[in-house]
């Protein structure tokens, strides 16, 4: 609980704990927020063209920023929550889930801790979007 309070206090003070202001907040959260706002305006899950991004681009050029990432799309249900806050919340939940899975898998009889660490480490690294 203390760690969560520190994260939110640092965020309110203008700092960032994950990523940088230049890249992470200026690009990733802004574009994910644009996807969300575009959906609210059009109710279209699959727009083909983004006229207001990059001087007009095919929407698939922005797949790198999490287009149709189910974790980001879940934020579409929470209109009042800013995308910056959402990214912090999913970061906290991801790390908590990783720790829970590690503890759960480590308690399986007959499986070595090194095997569990390798498998969960691979899943963790391959699933990161930030």
Coordinates of C-alpha atoms in Angstrom, one line a residue:
X1 CA 0.0 0.0 0.0
X2 CA 2.9 2.3 0.8
X3 CA 4.4 1.8 -2.7
X4 CA 1.1 2.7 -4.4
X5 CA 0.9 5.9 -2.3
X6 CA 4.5 6.8 -3.3
X7 CA 3.7 6.2 -7.0
X8 CA 0.7 8.4 -7.0
X9 CA 2.5 11.1 -5.0
X10 CA 5.4 11.2 -7.5
X11 CA 2.9 11.3 -10.4
X12 CA 1.0 14.3 -8.8
X13 CA 4.3 16.1 -8.3
X14 CA 5.0 15.9 -12.0
X15 CA 7.4 13.0 -12.0
X16 CA 7.2 9.7 -13.7
X17 CA 8.2 6.3 -12.4
X18 CA 7.8 4.3 -15.6
X19 CA 9.2 5.6 -18.8
X20 CA 10.0 9.2 -19.6
X21 CA 7.9 12.3 -20.0
X22 CA 9.2 12.7 -23.6
X23 CA 8.4 9.3 -24.9
X24 CA 6.0 7.5 -22.6
X25 CA 3.6 10.3 -21.7
X26 CA 3.9 12.3 -24.9
X27 CA 3.4 9.4 -27.2
X28 CA 2.2 6.2 -25.8
X29 CA -0.5 7.6 -23.4
X30 CA -1.5 10.3 -25.8
X31 CA -2.1 8.0 -28.7
X32 CA -3.9 5.4 -26.6
X33 CA -6.1 8.2 -25.3
X34 CA -6.7 9.3 -28.9
X35 CA -7.8 5.7 -29.8
X36 CA -10.2 5.9 -26.8
X37 CA -11.6 9.3 -27.7
X38 CA -12.0 8.3 -31.4
X39 CA -14.1 5.3 -30.3
X40 CA -16.3 7.5 -28.1
X41 CA -16.9 9.9 -31.1
X42 CA -17.5 7.3 -33.8
X43 CA -18.4 4.0 -31.9
X44 CA -16.2 2.4 -34.6
X45 CA -13.8 -0.3 -33.4
X46 CA -12.0 -0.5 -36.8
X47 CA -11.3 3.0 -38.2
X48 CA -9.2 2.8 -41.4
X49 CA -7.7 6.3 -41.4
X50 CA -6.6 8.8 -38.7
X51 CA -6.8 12.2 -40.4
X52 CA -5.6 14.1 -37.3
X53 CA -2.6 12.0 -36.5
X54 CA 0.7 12.4 -38.4
X55 CA -0.9 14.5 -41.1
X56 CA -3.2 11.7 -41.9
X57 CA -2.2 8.0 -41.5
X58 CA -3.5 4.6 -41.9
X59 CA -4.6 3.5 -38.5
X60 CA -2.4 0.4 -38.5
X61 CA 0.7 2.5 -38.4
X62 CA -0.1 3.1 -34.8
X63 CA -0.4 -0.6 -33.8
X64 CA 3.0 -0.2 -32.1
X65 CA 1.3 2.1 -29.5
X66 CA -1.2 -0.6 -28.4
X67 CA -4.0 -0.4 -31.0
X68 CA -6.5 -3.1 -29.9
X69 CA -4.4 -4.1 -26.8
X70 CA -7.2 -5.6 -24.6
X71 CA -5.7 -4.0 -21.5
X72 CA -5.8 -0.5 -23.1
X73 CA -9.3 -1.2 -24.6
X74 CA -10.5 -2.0 -21.0
X75 CA -9.8 1.7 -20.2
X76 CA -12.6 2.6 -22.7
X77 CA -15.1 1.5 -20.0
X78 CA -13.6 4.1 -17.6
X79 CA -14.1 7.5 -19.3
X80 CA -13.3 9.6 -16.2
X81 CA -9.9 7.9 -15.7
X82 CA -7.1 9.6 -17.6
X83 CA -4.9 7.4 -19.7
X84 CA -1.8 8.4 -17.7
X85 CA -3.5 7.1 -14.5
X86 CA -4.7 4.1 -16.3
X87 CA -1.1 3.2 -17.4
X88 CA 0.0 3.6 -13.8
X89 CA -2.8 1.3 -12.6
X90 CA -2.1 -1.4 -15.1
X91 CA 1.6 -1.2 -14.3
X92 CA 0.9 -1.8 -10.7
X93 CA -1.6 -4.6 -11.4
X94 CA 0.8 -6.3 -13.9
X95 CA 3.6 -6.4 -11.3
X96 CA 1.3 -7.6 -8.6
X97 CA 0.0 -10.4 -10.9
X98 CA 3.6 -11.3 -11.9
X99 CA 4.5 -11.7 -8.2
X100 CA 1.3 -13.7 -7.5
X101 CA 2.0 -16.1 -10.5
X102 CA 5.6 -16.5 -9.4
X103 CA 4.6 -17.4 -5.9
X104 CA 1.8 -19.7 -7.1
X105 CA 4.0 -21.5 -9.6
X106 CA 6.9 -21.8 -7.2
X107 CA 4.7 -23.8 -4.8
X108 CA 3.9 -26.5 -7.4
X109 CA 5.6 -29.7 -6.2
X110 CA 8.1 -31.3 -8.6
X111 CA 8.9 -28.2 -10.5
X112 CA 12.2 -26.4 -9.8
X113 CA 12.4 -22.8 -9.0
X114 CA 14.7 -22.1 -12.0
X115 CA 12.2 -23.6 -14.5
X116 CA 9.4 -21.5 -13.0
X117 CA 11.6 -18.3 -13.1
X118 CA 12.5 -19.0 -16.8
X119 CA 8.9 -19.6 -18.0
X120 CA 7.4 -16.7 -16.1
X121 CA 10.3 -14.4 -17.0
X122 CA 9.8 -15.2 -20.7
X123 CA 6.1 -14.5 -20.4
X124 CA 6.8 -11.3 -18.5
X125 CA 9.3 -9.9 -21.1
X126 CA 7.3 -11.0 -24.1
X127 CA 4.0 -9.5 -22.8
X128 CA 5.3 -6.0 -21.8
X129 CA 3.9 -3.1 -23.9
X130 CA 5.4 -0.1 -22.0

